[in-house]
């Protein structure tokens, strides 16, 4: 894995996420926030750019693993610390609605986004750049010209989960495009890190950072999904199985309130 070198982890940036996690998980679809009066130009989101070359597209699983690592790497970059140049943008985003948008790029368009504030992560030849959150209206042309659709990739067979790495289990009953899945696993690593920080496991987070936030993305079997799903008791799920869940707001592809990913920290 390449693209993540961090000596300082501004872990406090995750505090707003931790304080709202249990509330989010308890929401039903009907309880999802009403955004009907929201100005689309004022929406703040984290853009994630997936490198998908026409002739040599990446493996789907490797791309998702790169996306998961890149999203967290931006959040915990030293520039997001209290006095850092990225702090205001990152803190404001995490304190509000956590939204991401994925776009695909190739060739010169991929090279162009490398100059924008963010971090690129490579896993198994697949590359994703997660960018500093920004208002939709403030997106530079290097981003706004990129396509959101067309990010689908063929399913692959990634093999067994490597020992000692977090696993991001995708919901077996909810088909998602590669772009949607990339955003969801990015949410998952953020929630997982917030849970670890909340219980004081900062040494685990430091080791994870040293490993480039390596993780495994896998499609869960129905049995695995049912066994790990926290239901209405996220505290027990974390304490017993080291599992955190991503519940989607339902803006794209899935119904509001759908649990899309279960993030499982490896047992010690």
PDB file of C-alpha atoms in Angstrom, residues 1-11 13-14 68-81 86 90 118-121 130 193 202 205-214:
ATOM      1  CA  UNK A   1       0.000   0.000   0.000  1.00  0.00           C
ATOM      2  CA  UNK A   2       1.304   3.429  -0.860  1.00  0.00           C
ATOM      3  CA  UNK A   3       0.354   7.006  -0.138  1.00  0.00           C
ATOM      4  CA  UNK A   4      -0.060   7.041   3.648  1.00  0.00           C
ATOM      5  CA  UNK A   5       2.751   8.300   5.865  1.00  0.00           C
ATOM      6  CA  UNK A   6       1.510   9.760   9.136  1.00  0.00           C
ATOM      7  CA  UNK A   7       3.456  10.569  12.291  1.00  0.00           C
ATOM      8  CA  UNK A   8       0.781  12.594  14.079  1.00  0.00           C
ATOM      9  CA  UNK A   9      -2.827  11.475  14.377  1.00  0.00           C
ATOM     10  CA  UNK A  10      -5.306  14.306  15.140  1.00  0.00           C
ATOM     11  CA  UNK A  11      -7.705  11.836  16.738  1.00  0.00           C
ATOM     12  CA  UNK A  13     -11.230  15.321  14.846  1.00  0.00           C
ATOM     13  CA  UNK A  14     -13.253  12.096  15.098  1.00  0.00           C
ATOM     14  CA  UNK A  68     -11.423   2.682   2.648  1.00  0.00           C
ATOM     15  CA  UNK A  69      -7.846   3.548   3.575  1.00  0.00           C
ATOM     16  CA  UNK A  70      -7.763   6.858   1.713  1.00  0.00           C
ATOM     17  CA  UNK A  71     -10.909   8.236   3.365  1.00  0.00           C
ATOM     18  CA  UNK A  72      -9.529   7.653   6.847  1.00  0.00           C
ATOM     19  CA  UNK A  73      -6.032   8.814   5.918  1.00  0.00           C
ATOM     20  CA  UNK A  74      -7.370  12.253   4.976  1.00  0.00           C
ATOM     21  CA  UNK A  75      -9.301  12.544   8.245  1.00  0.00           C
ATOM     22  CA  UNK A  76      -6.274  11.629  10.367  1.00  0.00           C
ATOM     23  CA  UNK A  77      -3.674  13.544   8.412  1.00  0.00           C
ATOM     24  CA  UNK A  78      -1.541  15.782  10.638  1.00  0.00           C
ATOM     25  CA  UNK A  79      -2.858  18.800   8.708  1.00  0.00           C
ATOM     26  CA  UNK A  80      -6.270  18.131  10.315  1.00  0.00           C
ATOM     27  CA  UNK A  81      -4.872  18.775  13.795  1.00  0.00           C
ATOM     28  CA  UNK A  86      -7.029  21.346   6.968  1.00  0.00           C
ATOM     29  CA  UNK A  90     -12.409  18.598   8.174  1.00  0.00           C
ATOM     30  CA  UNK A 118      -6.013  15.102  -0.383  1.00  0.00           C
ATOM     31  CA  UNK A 119      -4.291  11.732  -0.174  1.00  0.00           C
ATOM     32  CA  UNK A 120      -3.875   9.001  -2.767  1.00  0.00           C
ATOM     33  CA  UNK A 121      -3.704   5.380  -1.667  1.00  0.00           C
ATOM     34  CA  UNK A 130      -9.695  11.077  -1.162  1.00  0.00           C
ATOM     35  CA  UNK A 193     -11.358   4.540  14.069  1.00  0.00           C
ATOM     36  CA  UNK A 202      -4.998   4.985  20.339  1.00  0.00           C
ATOM     37  CA  UNK A 205      -4.829   3.313  15.735  1.00  0.00           C
ATOM     38  CA  UNK A 206      -1.172   4.288  15.568  1.00  0.00           C
ATOM     39  CA  UNK A 207      -0.230   0.771  14.487  1.00  0.00           C
ATOM     40  CA  UNK A 208      -3.016   0.815  11.914  1.00  0.00           C
ATOM     41  CA  UNK A 209      -1.731   4.119  10.567  1.00  0.00           C
ATOM     42  CA  UNK A 210       1.784   2.678  10.343  1.00  0.00           C
ATOM     43  CA  UNK A 211       0.314  -0.107   8.184  1.00  0.00           C
ATOM     44  CA  UNK A 212      -1.346   2.391   5.853  1.00  0.00           C
ATOM     45  CA  UNK A 213      -4.831   1.658   7.265  1.00  0.00           C
ATOM     46  CA  UNK A 214      -4.719  -1.728   5.595  1.00  0.00           C
TER      47      UNK A 214
END
